[in-house]
Structure formats: C-alpha cells, structure tokens
Coordinates of C-alpha atoms in Angstrom, one line a residue:
X23 CA 17.4 -168.4 -63.1
X24 CA 15.7 -166.6 -60.2
X25 CA 15.1 -169.9 -58.4
X26 CA 18.8 -170.8 -58.8
X27 CA 19.9 -167.4 -57.6
X28 CA 17.6 -167.6 -54.6
X29 CA 19.0 -171.1 -53.8
X30 CA 22.5 -169.9 -54.0
X31 CA 21.8 -167.1 -51.5
X32 CA 20.1 -169.5 -49.1
X33 CA 22.6 -172.3 -49.4
X34 CA 25.9 -170.4 -49.7
X35 CA 29.0 -172.6 -49.6
X36 CA 30.8 -173.1 -46.3
X37 CA 33.6 -170.7 -45.5
X38 CA 36.9 -172.7 -45.6
X39 CA 38.1 -173.8 -42.2
X40 CA 41.3 -175.7 -42.7
X41 CA 44.4 -173.8 -43.8
X42 CA 48.1 -174.2 -43.5
X43 CA 48.2 -171.7 -40.6
X44 CA 45.3 -173.4 -38.7
X45 CA 47.0 -176.8 -39.2
X46 CA 50.2 -175.4 -37.8
X47 CA 48.4 -174.0 -34.8
X48 CA 46.9 -177.5 -34.1
X49 CA 50.3 -179.1 -34.3
X50 CA 51.8 -176.6 -31.8
X51 CA 48.8 -177.2 -29.5
X52 CA 49.4 -180.9 -29.6
X53 CA 53.1 -180.6 -28.8
X54 CA 52.6 -178.1 -26.0
X55 CA 49.8 -180.3 -24.5
X56 CA 52.0 -183.3 -24.7
X57 CA 54.5 -181.6 -22.5
X58 CA 51.9 -180.5 -20.0
X59 CA 50.2 -183.9 -19.7
X60 CA 53.4 -186.0 -19.6
X61 CA 55.0 -184.0 -16.8
X62 CA 51.7 -183.8 -14.8
X63 CA 51.6 -187.6 -14.9
X64 CA 55.1 -188.2 -13.6
X65 CA 56.3 -185.1 -11.7
X66 CA 54.7 -185.9 -8.3
X67 CA 56.2 -189.4 -8.2
X68 CA 59.6 -187.9 -9.3
X69 CA 59.5 -185.4 -6.4
X70 CA 58.8 -188.2 -3.9
X71 CA 61.5 -190.5 -5.2
X72 CA 64.2 -188.0 -6.0
X73 CA 63.8 -185.5 -3.1
X74 CA 61.8 -187.5 -0.6
X75 CA 58.9 -185.1 -0.7
X76 CA 55.7 -185.9 1.2
X77 CA 52.5 -186.6 -0.8
X78 CA 51.2 -183.2 0.1
X79 CA 54.4 -181.5 -1.1
X80 CA 54.5 -183.6 -4.2
X81 CA 50.9 -182.5 -5.0
X82 CA 52.0 -178.9 -4.6
X83 CA 54.9 -179.4 -7.0
X84 CA 52.4 -180.7 -9.6
X85 CA 49.9 -177.9 -8.9
X86 CA 52.5 -175.1 -9.2
X87 CA 52.3 -175.5 -13.0
X88 CA 48.6 -174.6 -13.0
X89 CA 49.2 -171.8 -10.5
X90 CA 51.8 -170.3 -12.7
X91 CA 49.6 -170.6 -15.8
X92 CA 46.7 -168.9 -14.0
X93 CA 48.8 -166.0 -12.8
X94 CA 50.4 -165.3 -16.2
X95 CA 47.0 -165.5 -18.0
X96 CA 45.5 -162.9 -15.8
X97 CA 48.5 -160.5 -15.9
X98 CA 49.5 -160.8 -19.5
X99 CA 46.4 -161.6 -21.5
X100 CA 45.6 -158.0 -22.3
X101 CA 49.1 -157.5 -23.8
X102 CA 48.9 -160.3 -26.3
X103 CA 46.8 -158.5 -28.9
X104 CA 48.7 -155.2 -28.6
X105 CA 52.2 -156.7 -28.4
X106 CA 51.4 -159.2 -31.2
X107 CA 50.0 -162.7 -31.1
X108 CA 53.0 -164.1 -33.0
X109 CA 55.7 -162.3 -31.0
X110 CA 53.9 -163.3 -27.7
X111 CA 53.8 -166.9 -28.8
X112 CA 57.4 -167.1 -29.8
X113 CA 58.8 -165.5 -26.7
X114 CA 56.6 -167.6 -24.4
X115 CA 57.5 -170.8 -26.3
X116 CA 61.2 -169.9 -26.0
X117 CA 60.8 -169.6 -22.2
X118 CA 58.7 -172.7 -22.2
X119 CA 61.5 -174.7 -23.9
X120 CA 64.2 -173.3 -21.5
X121 CA 62.0 -174.3 -18.5
X122 CA 61.4 -177.8 -19.9
X123 CA 65.2 -178.3 -20.2
X124 CA 65.8 -176.9 -16.7
X125 CA 64.3 -180.0 -15.1
X126 CA 67.4 -181.9 -16.0
X127 CA 69.5 -179.5 -13.9
X128 CA 67.3 -179.3 -10.8
X129 CA 69.2 -180.2 -7.7
X130 CA 66.7 -179.6 -4.9
X131 CA 63.0 -179.4 -4.2
X132 CA 62.8 -175.6 -3.9
X133 CA 64.3 -175.2 -7.4
X134 CA 61.9 -177.8 -8.8
X135 CA 59.0 -175.8 -7.4
X136 CA 60.4 -172.6 -9.0
X137 CA 60.9 -174.3 -12.3
X138 CA 57.4 -175.7 -12.3
X139 CA 55.9 -172.2 -11.6
X140 CA 57.9 -170.6 -14.3
X141 CA 57.1 -173.4 -16.7
X142 CA 53.4 -173.0 -16.0
X143 CA 53.6 -169.2 -16.5
X144 CA 55.2 -169.7 -19.9
X145 CA 52.6 -172.2 -20.7
X146 CA 49.8 -169.8 -19.8
X147 CA 51.0 -167.1 -22.1
X148 CA 51.9 -169.5 -24.9
X149 CA 48.6 -171.3 -24.8
X150 CA 46.6 -168.1 -24.6
X151 CA 48.5 -166.5 -27.5
X152 CA 48.2 -169.7 -29.6
X153 CA 44.5 -170.2 -28.9
X154 CA 43.8 -166.5 -29.7
X155 CA 45.7 -166.9 -33.0
X156 CA 43.9 -170.2 -33.9
X157 CA 40.5 -168.7 -33.2
X158 CA 41.3 -165.7 -35.3
X159 CA 41.7 -168.1 -38.2
X160 CA 38.3 -169.8 -37.8
X161 CA 35.4 -168.4 -39.8
X162 CA 32.5 -167.1 -37.6
X163 CA 30.1 -169.4 -39.3
X164 CA 32.2 -172.5 -38.3
X165 CA 33.3 -171.2 -34.8
X166 CA 32.2 -174.3 -32.8
X167 CA 33.4 -176.7 -35.4
X168 CA 36.9 -175.1 -35.6
X169 CA 37.1 -174.9 -31.8
X170 CA 36.3 -178.7 -31.7
X171 CA 39.0 -179.5 -34.2
X172 CA 41.5 -177.4 -32.4
X173 CA 40.6 -179.1 -29.1
X174 CA 41.4 -182.5 -30.7
X175 CA 45.0 -181.8 -30.0
X176 CA 44.3 -181.8 -26.2
X177 CA 42.2 -184.9 -26.6
X178 CA 45.0 -186.8 -28.2
X179 CA 47.5 -185.8 -25.5
X180 CA 45.2 -187.0 -22.6
X181 CA 45.7 -190.6 -23.8
X182 CA 49.1 -190.5 -25.5
X183 CA 51.0 -188.3 -23.0
X184 CA 50.5 -190.5 -19.9
X185 CA 51.3 -193.6 -21.9
X186 CA 54.6 -192.3 -23.2
X187 CA 55.6 -190.7 -19.9
X188 CA 55.0 -193.9 -17.9
X189 CA 56.7 -196.0 -20.5
X190 CA 59.8 -193.8 -20.5
X191 CA 59.9 -193.6 -16.7
X192 CA 59.5 -197.3 -16.2
X193 CA 61.9 -198.5 -18.9
X194 CA 64.5 -195.9 -18.6
X195 CA 64.8 -193.1 -15.9
X196 CA 62.6 -190.1 -14.9
X197 CA 65.1 -187.9 -16.7
X198 CA 64.1 -189.6 -20.0
X199 CA 60.7 -187.9 -19.6
X200 CA 62.4 -184.5 -19.3
X201 CA 64.4 -185.2 -22.4
X202 CA 61.2 -186.1 -24.3
X203 CA 59.3 -183.0 -23.1
X204 CA 62.3 -180.8 -23.9
X205 CA 62.4 -182.1 -27.5
X206 CA 58.6 -181.6 -27.8
X207 CA 59.0 -178.0 -26.5
X208 CA 61.8 -177.2 -29.0
X209 CA 59.7 -178.7 -31.8
X210 CA 56.7 -176.5 -30.9
X211 CA 59.0 -173.4 -31.0
X212 CA 60.4 -174.4 -34.4
X213 CA 56.9 -175.0 -35.8
X214 CA 55.7 -171.6 -34.4
X215 CA 58.4 -169.8 -36.4
X216 CA 56.4 -170.7 -39.5
X217 CA 53.0 -169.6 -38.1
X218 CA 51.9 -166.1 -39.1
X219 CA 48.5 -165.6 -37.5
X220 CA 46.2 -162.7 -38.1
X221 CA 46.8 -159.8 -35.7
X222 CA 44.2 -157.8 -33.9
X223 CA 43.2 -154.3 -34.9
X224 CA 44.7 -153.1 -31.6
X225 CA 48.1 -154.5 -32.5
X226 CA 50.8 -151.9 -32.0
X227 CA 48.8 -149.7 -29.6
X228 CA 50.8 -148.4 -26.6
X229 CA 51.2 -150.8 -23.8
X230 CA 50.6 -149.6 -20.2
X231 CA 51.0 -151.4 -16.9
X232 CA 48.1 -149.6 -15.3
X233 CA 45.5 -152.2 -14.6
X234 CA 41.8 -151.9 -14.3
X235 CA 39.4 -154.7 -13.6
X236 CA 38.4 -155.0 -17.2
X237 CA 42.1 -155.5 -18.1
X238 CA 42.3 -158.7 -16.1
X239 CA 38.8 -160.2 -16.7
X240 CA 36.6 -159.9 -19.8
X241 CA 33.0 -159.3 -18.5
X242 CA 31.3 -161.0 -21.5
X243 CA 33.2 -164.2 -20.8
X244 CA 32.3 -164.4 -17.1
X245 CA 28.9 -165.9 -17.6
X246 CA 29.9 -169.0 -19.6
X247 CA 33.2 -169.3 -17.7
X248 CA 31.1 -169.5 -14.5
X249 CA 29.0 -172.3 -16.0
X250 CA 32.2 -174.2 -16.8
X251 CA 33.6 -173.5 -13.3
X252 CA 30.6 -175.2 -11.7
X253 CA 30.5 -178.2 -14.1
X254 CA 34.3 -178.7 -14.4
X255 CA 34.6 -178.5 -10.6
X256 CA 32.1 -181.4 -10.3
X257 CA 34.1 -183.3 -13.0
X258 CA 37.5 -182.7 -11.4
X259 CA 36.7 -185.5 -8.9
X260 CA 37.0 -188.0 -11.8
X261 CA 40.5 -187.0 -12.6
X262 CA 41.6 -186.9 -9.0
X263 CA 39.8 -189.8 -7.4
X264 CA 38.8 -192.3 -10.0
X265 CA 41.8 -194.6 -9.4
X266 CA 41.0 -194.7 -5.7
X267 CA 37.3 -195.2 -6.4
X268 CA 38.0 -198.1 -8.7
X269 CA 40.4 -199.7 -6.1
X270 CA 37.6 -199.3 -3.5
X271 CA 35.3 -201.2 -5.8
X272 CA 37.9 -204.0 -6.3
X273 CA 38.4 -203.2 -10.0
X274 CA 41.6 -201.0 -10.1
X275 CA 42.4 -202.1 -13.7
X276 CA 39.3 -200.3 -14.9
X277 CA 40.8 -196.9 -14.0
X278 CA 43.4 -197.1 -16.8
X279 CA 40.8 -198.4 -19.3
X280 CA 38.5 -195.5 -18.3
X281 CA 41.1 -192.9 -19.4
X282 CA 41.8 -194.6 -22.7
X283 CA 38.1 -194.9 -23.5
X284 CA 37.6 -191.3 -22.3
X285 CA 40.3 -189.9 -24.6
X286 CA 39.1 -191.8 -27.6
X287 CA 35.5 -190.7 -27.2
X288 CA 36.6 -187.0 -26.6
X289 CA 38.5 -187.2 -29.9
X290 CA 35.7 -188.7 -31.9
X291 CA 33.0 -186.5 -30.4
X292 CA 34.7 -183.4 -31.6
X293 CA 34.2 -184.4 -35.2
X294 CA 30.5 -183.7 -35.0
X295 CA 29.5 -181.7 -31.9
X296 CA 30.9 -178.4 -33.3
X297 CA 29.1 -178.8 -36.6
X298 CA 25.8 -179.4 -34.8
X299 CA 26.4 -176.3 -32.7
X300 CA 27.2 -174.1 -35.6
X301 CA 24.1 -175.3 -37.6
X302 CA 21.4 -175.6 -34.9
X303 CA 22.6 -173.3 -32.1
X304 CA 24.2 -173.6 -28.7
X305 CA 21.3 -175.0 -26.8
X306 CA 21.0 -178.1 -29.0
X307 CA 24.4 -179.1 -27.9
X308 CA 24.7 -177.7 -24.4
X309 CA 21.6 -179.2 -22.8
X310 CA 22.4 -182.8 -23.8
X311 CA 26.0 -182.1 -22.5
X312 CA 24.6 -181.3 -19.1
X313 CA 22.4 -184.4 -19.1
X314 CA 25.2 -186.6 -20.2
X315 CA 27.7 -185.1 -17.7
X316 CA 25.3 -185.5 -14.8
X317 CA 24.4 -189.0 -15.9
X318 CA 28.1 -190.0 -16.2
X319 CA 28.8 -188.9 -12.7
X320 CA 25.6 -190.6 -11.4
X321 CA 26.7 -193.9 -13.1
X322 CA 30.1 -193.6 -11.4
X323 CA 28.4 -193.2 -8.1
X324 CA 26.1 -196.1 -8.5
X325 CA 27.8 -198.6 -10.8
X326 CA 30.7 -201.1 -10.5
X327 CA 33.3 -201.9 -13.1
X328 CA 31.0 -201.9 -16.1
X329 CA 29.6 -198.6 -14.8
X330 CA 33.1 -197.1 -15.0
X331 CA 33.3 -197.9 -18.7
X332 CA 29.8 -196.6 -19.4
X333 CA 30.7 -193.4 -17.5
X334 CA 33.9 -193.1 -19.7
X335 CA 31.7 -192.9 -22.8
X336 CA 29.2 -190.5 -21.3
X337 CA 31.8 -188.2 -19.8
X338 CA 34.0 -188.4 -22.9
X339 CA 31.3 -187.1 -25.1
X340 CA 29.8 -184.6 -22.7
X341 CA 32.8 -183.1 -20.8
X342 CA 34.8 -183.1 -24.0
X343 CA 32.0 -181.2 -25.7
X344 CA 31.5 -178.8 -22.8
X345 CA 35.1 -177.5 -22.9
X346 CA 35.1 -176.6 -26.6
X347 CA 31.4 -175.6 -27.0
X348 CA 31.6 -173.2 -24.1
X349 CA 34.8 -171.8 -25.4
X350 CA 33.2 -171.2 -28.8
X351 CA 30.4 -169.2 -27.1
X352 CA 33.0 -167.1 -25.2
X353 CA 34.9 -166.3 -28.4
X354 CA 31.8 -165.4 -30.3
X355 CA 30.7 -163.0 -27.6
X356 CA 34.1 -161.3 -27.1
X357 CA 34.2 -157.6 -28.1
X358 CA 36.6 -156.4 -30.8
X359 CA 40.2 -156.5 -29.7
X360 CA 39.6 -158.4 -26.5
X361 CA 39.6 -162.0 -27.7
X362 CA 42.8 -162.8 -25.8
X363 CA 41.4 -161.5 -22.5
X364 CA 38.2 -163.4 -23.1
X365 CA 40.1 -166.7 -23.7
X366 CA 42.3 -166.0 -20.6
X367 CA 39.2 -165.4 -18.5
X368 CA 37.7 -168.7 -19.7
X369 CA 40.8 -170.8 -19.0
X370 CA 41.4 -169.1 -15.6
X371 CA 37.9 -170.3 -14.5
X372 CA 38.6 -173.7 -16.0
X373 CA 42.0 -174.0 -14.4
X374 CA 40.5 -172.9 -11.0
X375 CA 37.9 -175.7 -11.2
X376 CA 40.4 -178.4 -12.2
X377 CA 43.1 -177.2 -9.8
X378 CA 41.1 -176.5 -6.7
X379 CA 38.0 -178.6 -7.2
X380 CA 39.7 -181.8 -5.9
X381 CA 40.5 -180.0 -2.6
X382 CA 36.8 -179.4 -1.9
X383 CA 35.7 -182.8 -3.2
X384 CA 38.4 -184.6 -1.2
X385 CA 36.8 -183.1 2.0
X386 CA 33.4 -184.2 0.7
X387 CA 34.6 -187.7 -0.1
X388 CA 36.0 -188.1 3.4
X389 CA 32.4 -187.6 4.7
X390 CA 30.2 -189.4 2.2
X391 CA 32.7 -191.6 0.3
X392 CA 33.6 -191.5 -3.4
X393 CA 30.3 -192.9 -4.6
X394 CA 28.4 -190.2 -2.6
X395 CA 30.8 -187.5 -3.9
X396 CA 30.0 -188.4 -7.5
X397 CA 26.3 -188.5 -6.9
X398 CA 26.5 -185.0 -5.3
X399 CA 28.6 -183.9 -8.3
X400 CA 25.7 -184.9 -10.6
X401 CA 23.5 -182.5 -8.7
X402 CA 26.1 -179.8 -9.0
X403 CA 26.0 -180.2 -12.8
X404 CA 22.2 -179.7 -12.7
X405 CA 22.9 -176.4 -11.0
X406 CA 25.3 -175.6 -13.8
X407 CA 22.6 -176.2 -16.3
X408 CA 20.2 -173.9 -14.5
X409 CA 22.9 -171.2 -14.4
X410 CA 23.5 -171.7 -18.2
X411 CA 19.8 -171.1 -18.8
X412 CA 19.8 -167.9 -16.8
X413 CA 22.9 -166.4 -18.3
X414 CA 22.8 -167.6 -21.9
X415 CA 20.4 -170.4 -22.8
X416 CA 17.1 -168.4 -23.0
X417 CA 18.3 -166.4 -26.0
X418 CA 20.5 -169.0 -27.7
X419 CA 18.3 -171.1 -30.0
X420 CA 19.1 -171.3 -33.7
X421 CA 17.8 -167.8 -34.3
X422 CA 19.8 -166.5 -31.4
X423 CA 22.9 -168.1 -32.8
X424 CA 22.3 -166.5 -36.2
X425 CA 21.8 -163.1 -34.6
X426 CA 25.0 -163.6 -32.7
X427 CA 27.0 -164.3 -35.9
X428 CA 25.8 -161.0 -37.4
X429 CA 26.7 -159.1 -34.2
X430 CA 30.1 -160.8 -34.1
X431 CA 30.9 -160.0 -37.7
X432 CA 30.1 -156.4 -37.2
X433 CA 32.2 -156.1 -34.1
X434 CA 35.3 -158.0 -35.0
X435 CA 37.4 -158.3 -38.1
X436 CA 40.1 -160.6 -36.7

C-alpha cells in the first residue's frame, strides 16, 4: 500500500488540457489568422492593380496592418484583464469584422491605408485578448504543450491562407478575397460569443488612462522577447526574400514548395516539442532550436534547390518551436494579473522583428547578396543563443522548470 501510494504521488495523472473552451479559442485563432494571412498575401498586389500604387507604397499598405497591431497591443494590453478578457475579445472582433467588410467599400488609396491600420489595431487587441484567454485555460504543468497546440492554428493558416487567397484572386476577382475574409471574421465573432474564459483576479478594477512604463511593457517578458527579436529578425529575411533568392538560383518553383513544407513541418512539430519542454525543461528544447535555426539559414545561404527544401524542414521545426516555446516561458514568468501585458510585450517584439527586419536585411542583401545575408543571419541566431543563455538558460534546466512551476502556481490563479 505504501509503495502504491508513493508511486501515485510521484506519477500523478496529467492535468486535463483540452476542454470545450480551449477548443473554441483555437478555432477563433484559426479564423482570425486566416484573415490576416490571406490579406497579407494579396493586398499589396491589389493596391498596385487597383490604385496604381508603387511597390514601396504597396509595401506600406501591407505593413500598416502590423503597425496598427503593434500600437494597439502597447496601448490597450493593460486594460484587457481589468476590462474583461471576454468583453475585450468581443468588442475587438466586432471592429475586426467591420474593418474586414470595409475593404469592399474602399475607393482610394488613402482610405485603404486607414482601413488597414484600423484592421490591424482591432487584430492586435483581439489576438492579445484571445491568447490571454487561451493561456488562462492551460494547466501550468502543460504550459508549453498547450501553447504549441494553440499555435497550430497559426501554422495551418500559413499554408492554407495563401492558397485560398491566390485561388480566389486568380479565378474570380480581388474582391472575392475580401468576401472570404469578411465571412471568416464574422464566423470568429459568432464562435467567440460562446467562449467564456477565466477572468483575471484584477477583473473589474478601476481603469485609468495614466500610463507608466510598466503599463506598456512587462519587464519579466523583455528578456525572452529580446531573444525572439534577434532570432526572428534573422528569420524575417526568409519570408521577405526567399522567392527572389530562389529565382536568383534558377529554381523559382522551389519557393512555393518551401512554404508548403515549412507549414506542414511547423504543424507536426507542435505535437511533440511542447511535451518535451514541459517534461524536461526549457533548455532541452531551446538550444536545439537555435542550432536548427542557424543551420537552416546557413543551408539557404550555401545550398541550391535541394538546400531550400532541407532548410524548409529545419526552419519549420526550429522557428515554429521558437515562437511557441518562448511564449510559454514568457507566460510562465508573468506576474499575477499581468499576463495580457506580458503577451503583448512578447508579440510587440516579434512583430517588430518580422515587420522591420526585412528593411535592414534588404540593405544587407544589396551589399552581400541573398546568400551572404542568410549566412550572416545564421551568425545572428548564434548571438541570440548567447543572449538566451545570459537571460534565462543558466537557471532553466529540468529542476529550474520545476521550481518555476511552483512559483507560478503561487503567484497566479488564472
């Protein structure tokens, strides 16, 4: 009896992860992500063909969405837990749906830019509220696994969104994409009406518009967000310049294949990386991620067509793991009542890397070529690994992870 009791204490059953509420959050994330990716794929070309915009202006139209999301995350993140995660999500998704439908009524380039900014701002609040709600439903002992499953929604959209958008645009009209994204937005709002997430212990506290630095940025999230900023900045050159790099190598068809393989590998990797991180600690996952990410960029810089496909596998596993594994660390370290601000801080750094990284890398590519740019990017990832070691890695083995769980449970009840 004693032996059995002792075993039951050591090998306690896993806390349940999947629930109706968590599944609904994943469905909403998929629908919202589908809107974001579909429009990102087609909006620049639409601006060029419909309003005769220059390539630079078309890029600005596409980037306005991310800019709006960054601004809204910084300004409104601290209100989500106090105002209510559910109310914040519903209001933001309502505005998100209206903005999605507004593309059909746009008559000039200035209005299109304004719609993109407002659409991005609504996305920033909705995504932040949804992610905060979803993370509040994940048990601390399965934090990384739950984050990985939640991130599968985004992984699916990276492959499915561009395919649907390009198909609609080529077979019908660009407006067909707007109809599709409006329907997806409305569906997300309807599903959100049935989602009742846990609210924070600061829910209902008085709202004030007086801002302090800590109201805009969560200090405990800055360390890991900085690591992601460095590594995602190096990776952003893949999204921006892979097609041009493949064309330069004489294998332009490999670019499309790259993103299909990349999306599939990201999706599959999230079935197991989170479980490994929860069981063995952050370092067991993070250091191989850095190695794979640097190797993938190096292969892109050195290889031809086959190298592009090898890089798709490496980068799919490693960058896909980086985004969710780092987010799990940020959420685990967030103080009580500040999860929404921590998540906003994380995504603000990530958006900055993805949005502005290509600008710097474009200048670099003009000097050393795309191959040289990717090789230098591999070195930048190494610097990111060193930064991780300094800010988190040294105290984050398996024991460190177990200690963090105890601290997290004592600090946060939602």
